[in-house]
Coordinates of C-alpha atoms in Angstrom, one line a residue:
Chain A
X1 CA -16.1 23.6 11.6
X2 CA -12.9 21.3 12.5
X3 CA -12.8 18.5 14.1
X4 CA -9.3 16.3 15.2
X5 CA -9.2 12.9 14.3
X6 CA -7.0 10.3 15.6
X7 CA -6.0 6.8 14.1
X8 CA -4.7 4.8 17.1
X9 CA -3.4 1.8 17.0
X10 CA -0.7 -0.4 18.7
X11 CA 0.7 -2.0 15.5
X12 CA 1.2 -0.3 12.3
X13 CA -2.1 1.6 12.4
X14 CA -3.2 0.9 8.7
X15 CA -6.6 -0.8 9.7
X16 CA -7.6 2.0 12.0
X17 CA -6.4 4.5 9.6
X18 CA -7.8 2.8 6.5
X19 CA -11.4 2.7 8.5
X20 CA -11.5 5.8 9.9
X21 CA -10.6 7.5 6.9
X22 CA -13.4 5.5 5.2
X23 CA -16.2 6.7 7.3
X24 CA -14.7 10.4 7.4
X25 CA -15.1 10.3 4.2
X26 CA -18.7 10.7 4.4
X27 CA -18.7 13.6 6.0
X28 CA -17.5 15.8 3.2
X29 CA -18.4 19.4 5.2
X30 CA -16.4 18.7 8.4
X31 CA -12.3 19.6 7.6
X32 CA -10.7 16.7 9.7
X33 CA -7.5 17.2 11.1
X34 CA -6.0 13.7 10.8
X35 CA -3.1 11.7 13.0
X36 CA -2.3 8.6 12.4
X37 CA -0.7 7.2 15.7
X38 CA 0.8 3.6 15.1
X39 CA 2.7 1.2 17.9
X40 CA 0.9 3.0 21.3
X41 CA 2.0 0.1 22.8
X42 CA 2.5 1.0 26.5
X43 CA 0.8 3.1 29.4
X44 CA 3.7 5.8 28.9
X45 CA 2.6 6.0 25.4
X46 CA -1.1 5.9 25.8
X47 CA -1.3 8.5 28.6
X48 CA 1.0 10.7 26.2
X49 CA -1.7 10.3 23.6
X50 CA -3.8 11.1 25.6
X51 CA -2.9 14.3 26.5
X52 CA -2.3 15.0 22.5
X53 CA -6.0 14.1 22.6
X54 CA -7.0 16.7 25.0
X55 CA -5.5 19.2 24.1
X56 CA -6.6 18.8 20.6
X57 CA -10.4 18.9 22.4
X58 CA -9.6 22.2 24.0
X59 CA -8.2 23.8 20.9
X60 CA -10.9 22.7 18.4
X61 CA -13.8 23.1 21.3
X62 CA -15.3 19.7 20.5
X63 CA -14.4 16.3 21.3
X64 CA -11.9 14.6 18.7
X65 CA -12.8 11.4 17.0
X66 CA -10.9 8.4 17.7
X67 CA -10.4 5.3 15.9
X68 CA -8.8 2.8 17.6
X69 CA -7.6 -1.2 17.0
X70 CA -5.6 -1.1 20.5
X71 CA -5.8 -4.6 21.8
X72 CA -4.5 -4.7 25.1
X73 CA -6.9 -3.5 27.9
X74 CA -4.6 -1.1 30.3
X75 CA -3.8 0.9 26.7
X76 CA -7.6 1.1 26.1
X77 CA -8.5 1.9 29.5
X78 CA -6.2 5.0 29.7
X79 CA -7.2 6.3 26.1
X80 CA -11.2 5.9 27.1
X81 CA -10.5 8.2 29.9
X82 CA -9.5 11.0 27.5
X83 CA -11.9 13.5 26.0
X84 CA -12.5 11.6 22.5
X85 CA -15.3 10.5 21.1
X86 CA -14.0 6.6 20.4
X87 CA -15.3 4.8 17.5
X88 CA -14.3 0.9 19.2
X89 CA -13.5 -0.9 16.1
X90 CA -12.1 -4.4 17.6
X91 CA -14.7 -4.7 20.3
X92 CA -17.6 -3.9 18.1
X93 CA -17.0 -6.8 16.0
X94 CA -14.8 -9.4 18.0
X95 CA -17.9 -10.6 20.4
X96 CA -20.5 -11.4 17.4
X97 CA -17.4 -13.1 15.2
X98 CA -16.5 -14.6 18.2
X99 CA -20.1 -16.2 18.9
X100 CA -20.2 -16.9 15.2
X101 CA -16.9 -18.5 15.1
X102 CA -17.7 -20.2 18.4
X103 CA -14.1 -19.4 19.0
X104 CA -12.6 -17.0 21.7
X105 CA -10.6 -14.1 19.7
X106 CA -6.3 -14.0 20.9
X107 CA -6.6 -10.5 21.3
X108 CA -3.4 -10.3 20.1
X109 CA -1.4 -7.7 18.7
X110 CA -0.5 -6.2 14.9
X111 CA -1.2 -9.2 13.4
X112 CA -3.2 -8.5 10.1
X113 CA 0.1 -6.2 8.7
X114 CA 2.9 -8.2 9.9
X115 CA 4.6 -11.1 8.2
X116 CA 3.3 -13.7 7.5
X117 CA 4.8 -16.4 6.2
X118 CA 8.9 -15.9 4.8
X119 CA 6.8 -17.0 1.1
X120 CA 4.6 -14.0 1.2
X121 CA 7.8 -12.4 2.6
X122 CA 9.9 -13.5 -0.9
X123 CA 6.9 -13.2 -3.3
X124 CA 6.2 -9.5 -2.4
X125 CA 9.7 -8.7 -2.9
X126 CA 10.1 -11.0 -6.1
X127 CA 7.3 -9.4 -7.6
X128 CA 9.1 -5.6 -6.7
X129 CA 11.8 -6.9 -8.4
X130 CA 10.3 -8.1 -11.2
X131 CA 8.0 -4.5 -11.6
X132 CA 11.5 -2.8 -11.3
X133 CA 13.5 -5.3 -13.8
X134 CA 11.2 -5.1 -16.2
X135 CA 10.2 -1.0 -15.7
X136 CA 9.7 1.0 -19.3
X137 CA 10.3 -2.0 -21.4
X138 CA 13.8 -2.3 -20.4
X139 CA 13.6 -6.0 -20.5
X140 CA 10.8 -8.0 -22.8
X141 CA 12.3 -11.2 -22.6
X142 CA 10.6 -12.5 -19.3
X143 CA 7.3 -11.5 -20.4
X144 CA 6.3 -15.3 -20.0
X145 CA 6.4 -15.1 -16.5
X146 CA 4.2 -12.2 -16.0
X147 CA 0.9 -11.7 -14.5
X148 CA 0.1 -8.8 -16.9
X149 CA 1.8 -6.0 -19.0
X150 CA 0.7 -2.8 -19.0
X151 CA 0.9 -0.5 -22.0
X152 CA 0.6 3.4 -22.2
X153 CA 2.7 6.9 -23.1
X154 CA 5.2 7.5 -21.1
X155 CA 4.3 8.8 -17.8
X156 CA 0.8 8.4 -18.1
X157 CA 1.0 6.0 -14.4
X158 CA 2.3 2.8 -15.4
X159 CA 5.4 2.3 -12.8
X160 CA 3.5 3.7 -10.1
X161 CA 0.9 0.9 -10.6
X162 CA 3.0 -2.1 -11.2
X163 CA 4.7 -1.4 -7.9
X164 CA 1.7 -1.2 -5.9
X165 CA 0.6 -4.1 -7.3
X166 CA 4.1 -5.9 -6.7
X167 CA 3.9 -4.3 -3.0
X168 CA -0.1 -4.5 -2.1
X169 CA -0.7 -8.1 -4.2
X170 CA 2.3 -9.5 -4.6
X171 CA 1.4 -9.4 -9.1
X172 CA 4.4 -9.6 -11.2
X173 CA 3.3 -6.3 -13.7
X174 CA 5.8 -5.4 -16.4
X175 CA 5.2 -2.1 -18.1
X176 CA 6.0 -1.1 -21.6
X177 CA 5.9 2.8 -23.1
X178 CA 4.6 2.8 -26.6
X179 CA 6.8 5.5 -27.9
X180 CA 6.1 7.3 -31.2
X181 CA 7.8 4.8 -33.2
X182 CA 5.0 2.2 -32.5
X183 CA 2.4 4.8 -33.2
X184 CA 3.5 5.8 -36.5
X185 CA 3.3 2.3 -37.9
X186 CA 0.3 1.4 -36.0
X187 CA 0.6 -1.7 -34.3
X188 CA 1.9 -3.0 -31.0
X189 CA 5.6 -3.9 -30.8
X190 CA 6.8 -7.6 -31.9
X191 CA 7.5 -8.2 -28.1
X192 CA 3.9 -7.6 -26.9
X193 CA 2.0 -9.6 -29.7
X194 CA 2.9 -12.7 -28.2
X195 CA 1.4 -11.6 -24.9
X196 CA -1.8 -9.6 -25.8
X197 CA -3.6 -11.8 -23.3
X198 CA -1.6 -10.1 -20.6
X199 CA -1.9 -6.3 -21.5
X200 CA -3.9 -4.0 -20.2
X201 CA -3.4 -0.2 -21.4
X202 CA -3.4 3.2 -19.4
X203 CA -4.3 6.3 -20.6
X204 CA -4.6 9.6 -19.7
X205 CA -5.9 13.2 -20.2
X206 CA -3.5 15.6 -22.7
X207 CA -3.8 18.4 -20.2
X208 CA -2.7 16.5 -17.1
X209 CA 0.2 14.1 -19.2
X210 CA 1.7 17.9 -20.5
X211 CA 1.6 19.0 -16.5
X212 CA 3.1 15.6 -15.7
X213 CA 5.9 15.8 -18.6
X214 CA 6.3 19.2 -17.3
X215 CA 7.7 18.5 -14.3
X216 CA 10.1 15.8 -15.9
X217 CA 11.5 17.8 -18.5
X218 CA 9.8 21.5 -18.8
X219 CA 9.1 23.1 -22.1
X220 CA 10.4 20.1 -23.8
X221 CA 8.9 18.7 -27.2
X222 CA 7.8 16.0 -25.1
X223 CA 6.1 17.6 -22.6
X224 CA 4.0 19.8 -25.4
X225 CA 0.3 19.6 -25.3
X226 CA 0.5 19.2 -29.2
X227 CA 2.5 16.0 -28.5
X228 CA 0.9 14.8 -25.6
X229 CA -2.8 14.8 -27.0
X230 CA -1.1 13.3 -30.3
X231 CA 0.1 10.7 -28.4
X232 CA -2.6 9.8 -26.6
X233 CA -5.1 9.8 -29.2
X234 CA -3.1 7.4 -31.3
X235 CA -2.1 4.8 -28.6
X236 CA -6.5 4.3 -27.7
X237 CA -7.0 4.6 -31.2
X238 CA -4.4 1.4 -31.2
X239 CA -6.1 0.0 -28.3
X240 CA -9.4 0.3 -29.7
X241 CA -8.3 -1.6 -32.8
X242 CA -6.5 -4.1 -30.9
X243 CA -8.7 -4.5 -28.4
X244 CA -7.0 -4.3 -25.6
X245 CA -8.9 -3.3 -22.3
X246 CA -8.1 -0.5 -20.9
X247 CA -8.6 2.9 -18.2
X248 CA -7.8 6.2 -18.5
X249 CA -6.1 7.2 -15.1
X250 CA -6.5 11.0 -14.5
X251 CA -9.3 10.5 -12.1
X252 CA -8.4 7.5 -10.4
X253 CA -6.1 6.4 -7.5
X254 CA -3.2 3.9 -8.0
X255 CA -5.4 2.2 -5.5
X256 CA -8.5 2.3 -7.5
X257 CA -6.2 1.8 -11.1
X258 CA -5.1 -1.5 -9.6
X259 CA -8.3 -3.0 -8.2
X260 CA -10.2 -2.2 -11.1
X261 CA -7.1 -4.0 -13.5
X262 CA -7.5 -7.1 -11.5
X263 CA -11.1 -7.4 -11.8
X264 CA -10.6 -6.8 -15.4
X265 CA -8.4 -9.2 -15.9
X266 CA -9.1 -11.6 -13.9
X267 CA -5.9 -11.8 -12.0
X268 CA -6.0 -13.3 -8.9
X269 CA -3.7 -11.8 -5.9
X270 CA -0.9 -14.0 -5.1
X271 CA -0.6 -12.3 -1.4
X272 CA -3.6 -14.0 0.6
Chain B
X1 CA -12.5 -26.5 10.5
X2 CA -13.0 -24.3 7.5
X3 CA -14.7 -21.1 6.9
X4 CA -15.4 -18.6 3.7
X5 CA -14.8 -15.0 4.3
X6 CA -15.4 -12.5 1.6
X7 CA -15.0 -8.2 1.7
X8 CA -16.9 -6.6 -0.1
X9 CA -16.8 -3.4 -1.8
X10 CA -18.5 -0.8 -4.2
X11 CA -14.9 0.7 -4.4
X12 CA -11.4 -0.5 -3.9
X13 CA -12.3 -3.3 -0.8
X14 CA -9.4 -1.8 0.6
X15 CA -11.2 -0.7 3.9
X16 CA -13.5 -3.9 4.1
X17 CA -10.0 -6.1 3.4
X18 CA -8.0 -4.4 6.3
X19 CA -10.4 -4.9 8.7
X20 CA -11.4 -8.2 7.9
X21 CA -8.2 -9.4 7.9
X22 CA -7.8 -7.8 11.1
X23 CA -10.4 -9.2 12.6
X24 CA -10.0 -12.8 11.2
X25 CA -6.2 -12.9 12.5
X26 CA -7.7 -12.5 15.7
X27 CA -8.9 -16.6 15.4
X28 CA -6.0 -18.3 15.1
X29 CA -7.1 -21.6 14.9
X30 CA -9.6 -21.4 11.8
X31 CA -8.6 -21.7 8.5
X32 CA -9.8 -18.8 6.4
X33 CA -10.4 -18.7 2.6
X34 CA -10.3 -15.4 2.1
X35 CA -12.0 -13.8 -1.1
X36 CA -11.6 -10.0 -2.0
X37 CA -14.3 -8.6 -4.1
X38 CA -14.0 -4.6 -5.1
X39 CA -16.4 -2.7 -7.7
X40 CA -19.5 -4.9 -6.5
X41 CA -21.6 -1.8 -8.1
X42 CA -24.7 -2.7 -9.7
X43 CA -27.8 -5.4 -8.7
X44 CA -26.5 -8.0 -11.3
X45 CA -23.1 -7.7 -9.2
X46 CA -25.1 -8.2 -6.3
X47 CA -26.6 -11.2 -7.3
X48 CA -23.8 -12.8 -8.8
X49 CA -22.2 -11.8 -5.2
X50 CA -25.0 -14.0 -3.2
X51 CA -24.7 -16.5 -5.4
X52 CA -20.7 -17.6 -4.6
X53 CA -21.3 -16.5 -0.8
X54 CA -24.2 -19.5 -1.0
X55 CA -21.9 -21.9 -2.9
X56 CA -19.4 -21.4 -0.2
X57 CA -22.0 -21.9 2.7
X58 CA -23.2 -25.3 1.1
X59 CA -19.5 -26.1 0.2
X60 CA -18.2 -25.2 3.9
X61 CA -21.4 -26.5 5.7
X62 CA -21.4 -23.0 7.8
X63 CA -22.1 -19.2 7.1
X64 CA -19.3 -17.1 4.9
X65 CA -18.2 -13.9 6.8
X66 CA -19.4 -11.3 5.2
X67 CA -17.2 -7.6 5.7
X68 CA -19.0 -5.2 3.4
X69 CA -18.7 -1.5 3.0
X70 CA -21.0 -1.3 0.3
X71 CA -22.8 2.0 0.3
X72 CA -25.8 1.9 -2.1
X73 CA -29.0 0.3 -0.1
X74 CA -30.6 -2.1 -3.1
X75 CA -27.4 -3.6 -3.5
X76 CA -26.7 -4.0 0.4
X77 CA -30.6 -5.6 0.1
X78 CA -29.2 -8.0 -2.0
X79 CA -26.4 -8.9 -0.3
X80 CA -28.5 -9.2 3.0
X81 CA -30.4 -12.0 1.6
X82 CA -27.2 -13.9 1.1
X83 CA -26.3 -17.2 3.7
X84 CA -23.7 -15.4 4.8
X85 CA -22.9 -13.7 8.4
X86 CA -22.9 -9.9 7.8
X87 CA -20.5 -7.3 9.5
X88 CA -21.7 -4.3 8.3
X89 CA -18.8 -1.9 8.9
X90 CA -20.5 1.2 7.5
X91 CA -23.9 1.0 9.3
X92 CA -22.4 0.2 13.0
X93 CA -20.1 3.3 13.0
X94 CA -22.0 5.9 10.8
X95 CA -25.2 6.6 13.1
X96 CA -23.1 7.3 16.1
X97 CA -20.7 9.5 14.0
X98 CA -23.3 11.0 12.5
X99 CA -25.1 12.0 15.9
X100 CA -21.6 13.3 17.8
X101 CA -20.9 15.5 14.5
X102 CA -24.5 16.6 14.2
X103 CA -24.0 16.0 10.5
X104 CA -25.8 13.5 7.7
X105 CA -22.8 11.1 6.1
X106 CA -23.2 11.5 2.2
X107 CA -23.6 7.8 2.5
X108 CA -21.4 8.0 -1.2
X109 CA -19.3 5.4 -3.0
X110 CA -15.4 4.9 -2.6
X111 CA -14.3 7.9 -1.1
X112 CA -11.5 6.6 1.2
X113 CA -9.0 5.3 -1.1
X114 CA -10.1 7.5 -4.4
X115 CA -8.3 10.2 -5.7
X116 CA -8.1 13.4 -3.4
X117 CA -6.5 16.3 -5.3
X118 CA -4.3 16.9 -7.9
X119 CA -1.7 17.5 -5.2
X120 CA -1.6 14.8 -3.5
X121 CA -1.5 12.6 -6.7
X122 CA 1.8 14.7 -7.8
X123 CA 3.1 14.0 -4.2
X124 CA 3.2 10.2 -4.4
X125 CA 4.3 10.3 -7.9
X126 CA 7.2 12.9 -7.7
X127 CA 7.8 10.3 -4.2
X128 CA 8.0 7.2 -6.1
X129 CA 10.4 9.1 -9.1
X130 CA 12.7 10.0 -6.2
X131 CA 12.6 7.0 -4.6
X132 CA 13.5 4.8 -8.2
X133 CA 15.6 7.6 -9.0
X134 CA 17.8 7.6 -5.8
X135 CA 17.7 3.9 -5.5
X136 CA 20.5 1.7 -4.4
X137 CA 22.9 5.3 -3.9
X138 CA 22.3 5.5 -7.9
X139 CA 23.0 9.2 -6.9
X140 CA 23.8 10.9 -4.1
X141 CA 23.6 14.8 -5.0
X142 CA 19.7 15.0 -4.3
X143 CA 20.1 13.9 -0.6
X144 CA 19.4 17.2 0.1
X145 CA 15.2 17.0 -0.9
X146 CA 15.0 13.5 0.6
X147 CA 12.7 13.0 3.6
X148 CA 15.3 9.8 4.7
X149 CA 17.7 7.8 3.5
X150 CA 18.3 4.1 4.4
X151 CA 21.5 2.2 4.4
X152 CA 22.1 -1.2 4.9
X153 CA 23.9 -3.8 3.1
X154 CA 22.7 -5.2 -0.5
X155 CA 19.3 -6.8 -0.1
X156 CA 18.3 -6.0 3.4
X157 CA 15.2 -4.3 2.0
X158 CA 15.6 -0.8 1.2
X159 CA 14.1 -0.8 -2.0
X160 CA 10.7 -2.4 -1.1
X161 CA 10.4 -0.1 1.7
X162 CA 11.6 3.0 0.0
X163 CA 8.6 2.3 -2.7
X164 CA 6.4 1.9 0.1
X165 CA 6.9 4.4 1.5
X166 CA 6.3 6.9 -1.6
X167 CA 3.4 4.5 -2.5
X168 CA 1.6 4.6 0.9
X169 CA 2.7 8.3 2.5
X170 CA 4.8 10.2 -0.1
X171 CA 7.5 10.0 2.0
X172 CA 11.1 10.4 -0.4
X173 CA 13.0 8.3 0.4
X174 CA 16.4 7.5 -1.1
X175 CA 18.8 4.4 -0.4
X176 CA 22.2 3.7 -0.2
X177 CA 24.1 0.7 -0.3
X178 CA 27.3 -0.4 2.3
X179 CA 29.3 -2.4 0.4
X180 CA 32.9 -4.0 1.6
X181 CA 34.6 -1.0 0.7
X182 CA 32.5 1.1 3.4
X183 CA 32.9 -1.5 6.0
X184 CA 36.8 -2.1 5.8
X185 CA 37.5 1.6 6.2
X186 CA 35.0 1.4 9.2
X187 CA 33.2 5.0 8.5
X188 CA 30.3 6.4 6.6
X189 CA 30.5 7.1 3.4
X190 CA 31.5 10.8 2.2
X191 CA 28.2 11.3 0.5
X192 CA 26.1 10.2 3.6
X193 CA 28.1 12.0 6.1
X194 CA 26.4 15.6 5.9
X195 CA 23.1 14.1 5.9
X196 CA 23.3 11.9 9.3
X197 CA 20.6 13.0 10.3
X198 CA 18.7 11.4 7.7
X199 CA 19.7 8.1 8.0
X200 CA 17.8 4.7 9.3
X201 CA 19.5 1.5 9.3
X202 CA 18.3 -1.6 8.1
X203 CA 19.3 -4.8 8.9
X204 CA 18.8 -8.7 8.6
X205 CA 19.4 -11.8 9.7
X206 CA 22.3 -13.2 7.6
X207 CA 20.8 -16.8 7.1
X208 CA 17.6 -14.4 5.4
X209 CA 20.1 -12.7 3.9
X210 CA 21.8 -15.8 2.7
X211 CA 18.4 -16.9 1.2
X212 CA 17.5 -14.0 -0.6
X213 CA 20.9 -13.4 -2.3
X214 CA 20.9 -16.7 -4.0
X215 CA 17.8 -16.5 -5.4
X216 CA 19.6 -13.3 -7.3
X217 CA 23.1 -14.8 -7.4
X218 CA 23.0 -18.5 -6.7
X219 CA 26.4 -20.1 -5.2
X220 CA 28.4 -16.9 -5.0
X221 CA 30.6 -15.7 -3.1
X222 CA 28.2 -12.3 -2.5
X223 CA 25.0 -15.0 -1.3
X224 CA 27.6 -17.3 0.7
X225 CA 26.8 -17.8 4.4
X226 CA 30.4 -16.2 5.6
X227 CA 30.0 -13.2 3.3
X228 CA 26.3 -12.1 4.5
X229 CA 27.3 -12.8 8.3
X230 CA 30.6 -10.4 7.6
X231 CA 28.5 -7.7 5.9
X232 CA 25.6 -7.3 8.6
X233 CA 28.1 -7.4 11.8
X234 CA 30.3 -4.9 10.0
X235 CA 27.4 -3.0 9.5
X236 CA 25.4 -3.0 12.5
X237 CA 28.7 -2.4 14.4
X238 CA 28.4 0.9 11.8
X239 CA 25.3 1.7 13.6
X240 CA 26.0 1.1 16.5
X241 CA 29.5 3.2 16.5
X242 CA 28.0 6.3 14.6
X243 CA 24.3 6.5 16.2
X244 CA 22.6 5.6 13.8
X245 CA 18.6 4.4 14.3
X246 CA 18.4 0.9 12.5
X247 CA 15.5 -2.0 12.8
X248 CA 16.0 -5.7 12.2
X249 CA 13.8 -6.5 8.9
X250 CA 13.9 -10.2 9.4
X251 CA 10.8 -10.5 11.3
X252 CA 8.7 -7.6 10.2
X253 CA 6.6 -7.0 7.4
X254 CA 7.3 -3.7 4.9
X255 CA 4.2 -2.1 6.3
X256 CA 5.6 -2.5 9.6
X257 CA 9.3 -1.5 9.1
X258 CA 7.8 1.9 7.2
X259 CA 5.0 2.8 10.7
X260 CA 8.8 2.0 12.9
X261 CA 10.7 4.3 10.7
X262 CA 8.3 6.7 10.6
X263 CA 7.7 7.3 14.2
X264 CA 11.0 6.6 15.4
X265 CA 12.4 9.5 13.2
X266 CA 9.4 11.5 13.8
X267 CA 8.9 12.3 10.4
X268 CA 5.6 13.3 9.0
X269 CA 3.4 12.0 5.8
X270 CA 3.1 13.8 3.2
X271 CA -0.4 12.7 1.9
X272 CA -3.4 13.3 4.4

């Protein structure tokens, strides 16, 4: 069985999105067809949608699902008119918050992903900067002013991670590869030692680092499965022995990587 | 007046955090503390959990907001018991889902934001390579696999979005400088000529500008007032002459600027 499903919103979308994929989710034998429809911010656009909406109905013969954050009322009153099931997501929750809050809700507009303040603005994009200028171990000299370090063979996930962090939580994350130089003598590089407190390790499974290394640079050395599982064995036998916390990332989402680091850590956002 | 909100999670807190913050930017004039708590998996969790929510009540004199999309019943229970005011996000939208698709939810933990194939991992990983890799027109012969390519003077905010946009859709999407030398022969570059098609234009407000260069370069001549204003009018007269789609970054977040690009050059995501 298929069913559409549409994320509607008139700002960026990501809430409606983000929720309706949630509860999808739990409905693991239905294949959705998913749209994510951000900034349906006039009657032109709404009436366009819903005619997308429609004919989506008519193709799958059952009534899409829709997921909307639209605020203003002549958007919503065109799109309940269409032939959608709509999940109401703002209305459902502003009048008890609103009774809670004993405040009246603004009803306004994209405002939980716009900008916020011009220091949320500069820290998000210092702390991109700081993921990019201190990428691979490139730099080890600023360590001191990072919120953590994360250690791991190369591509086993660690850039990846450090920018969502820098983008999603404004965290400064350096990364550094532990190449087979640090293995064979067993210990973590001088320039981490200082800052143990700060690292947190990645690792991954042999089969998936060879596919990865694979695609970088095929039927390398490298990218062996001889020299990946080597690899990987050695650095958690190192962070074993050093203790140094760590996850292995094959079956986890940068998403899920990141929350769980900051729990583990300790690490408080620094985008509120 | 002051009030504690918390989301909650058995997964990432992604979902519970976007609509939360959502719905709190709705009440402009309360001042939210704003707590994100992911991986609240187990009954000790749980308790720990009602424990800080009732600390905050007695510290705030009035009920924390509670946005949970905890799953598992025994610890929803617990967290039930807490002083805090509960939106349950799950159980308001799952019944009536459940009924219109004439299917049970699997009612299981941290679906939305885990990890949903092998392909889609690669995706967003071979996305944030080419972004980092075709950074800041490090190279220009690869144009050819990019989804877009922004162009805007030196830190407008190319970078940042690029990553974003790999992070959050697997879009690839490359960047390219204008410096001087582009502006004083008034034309695109050669290497961005045969992919116009391609291109989105970012631009800034030059005091912003101003402000962000000298935190990289204090007191030049490259952060000075004059130089930033001559660089974006040169280059938004660029845009303007050759057609090319451009946004104003100044006011808009990166998650905003990326849902703009998207839909104004009617690209599609990559991940689903």
């Amino acid at each position: 069985m298929k069913r559409s499903a549409f994320f509607i919103s008139d700002g960026t979308g990501i809430t409606a999105e983000a929720l309706g994929q949630s509860l999808l989710a739990q409905f693991e034998n239905i294949a959705f067809s998913k749209f994510t429809r951000p900034y349906i911010d006039s009657v032109e656009k709404a009436r366009a949608m819903v005619q997308q909406i429609n004919a989506a109905a008519v193709n799958d013969g059952a009534r899409p699902i829709i997921f909307d954050t639209v605020v203003n009322q002549d958007i919503r009153d065109i799109l309940a008119e269409s032939d959608g099931f709509m999940i109401d997501i703002f209305s459902s929750f502003l009048a008890p918050l609103e009774q809670e809050l004993t405040s009246h809700s603004s009803y306004s507009v994209g405002k939980s992903h716009s900008i916020n303040s011009n220091s949320n603005y500069m820290e998000r994009i210092d702390a991109v900067n700081f993921a990019l200028d201190n990428d691979d171990g490139a730099r080890t000299h600023y360590y001191n002013k990072a919120d953590l370090i994360l250690v791991g063979v190369s591509r086993c996930g660690k850039t990846p991670t450090c920018l969502y962090m820098a983008l999603q939580y404004g965290i400064r994350a350096a990364n550094y590869p532990l190449t087979e130089d640090d293995m064979e003598h067993l210990q973590l590089p001088a320039a981490l030692k200082a800052f143990k407190h700060k690292l947190f390790g990645l690792t991954i499974d042999p089969d998936r680092l060879t596919a990865i290394r694979n695609e970088r640079k095929p039927n390398s050395r490298y990218a062996s499965f001889a020299q990946c599982e080597f690899e990987v064995r050695e650095v958690e036998n190192l962070f074993r022995r050093e203790n140094i916390p760590h996850i292995n990332s094959t079956h986890f989402s940068v998403e899920e990587i990141s929350a769980k680091i900051l729990v583990e850590k300790g690490v408080e956002r620094r985008l509120k």
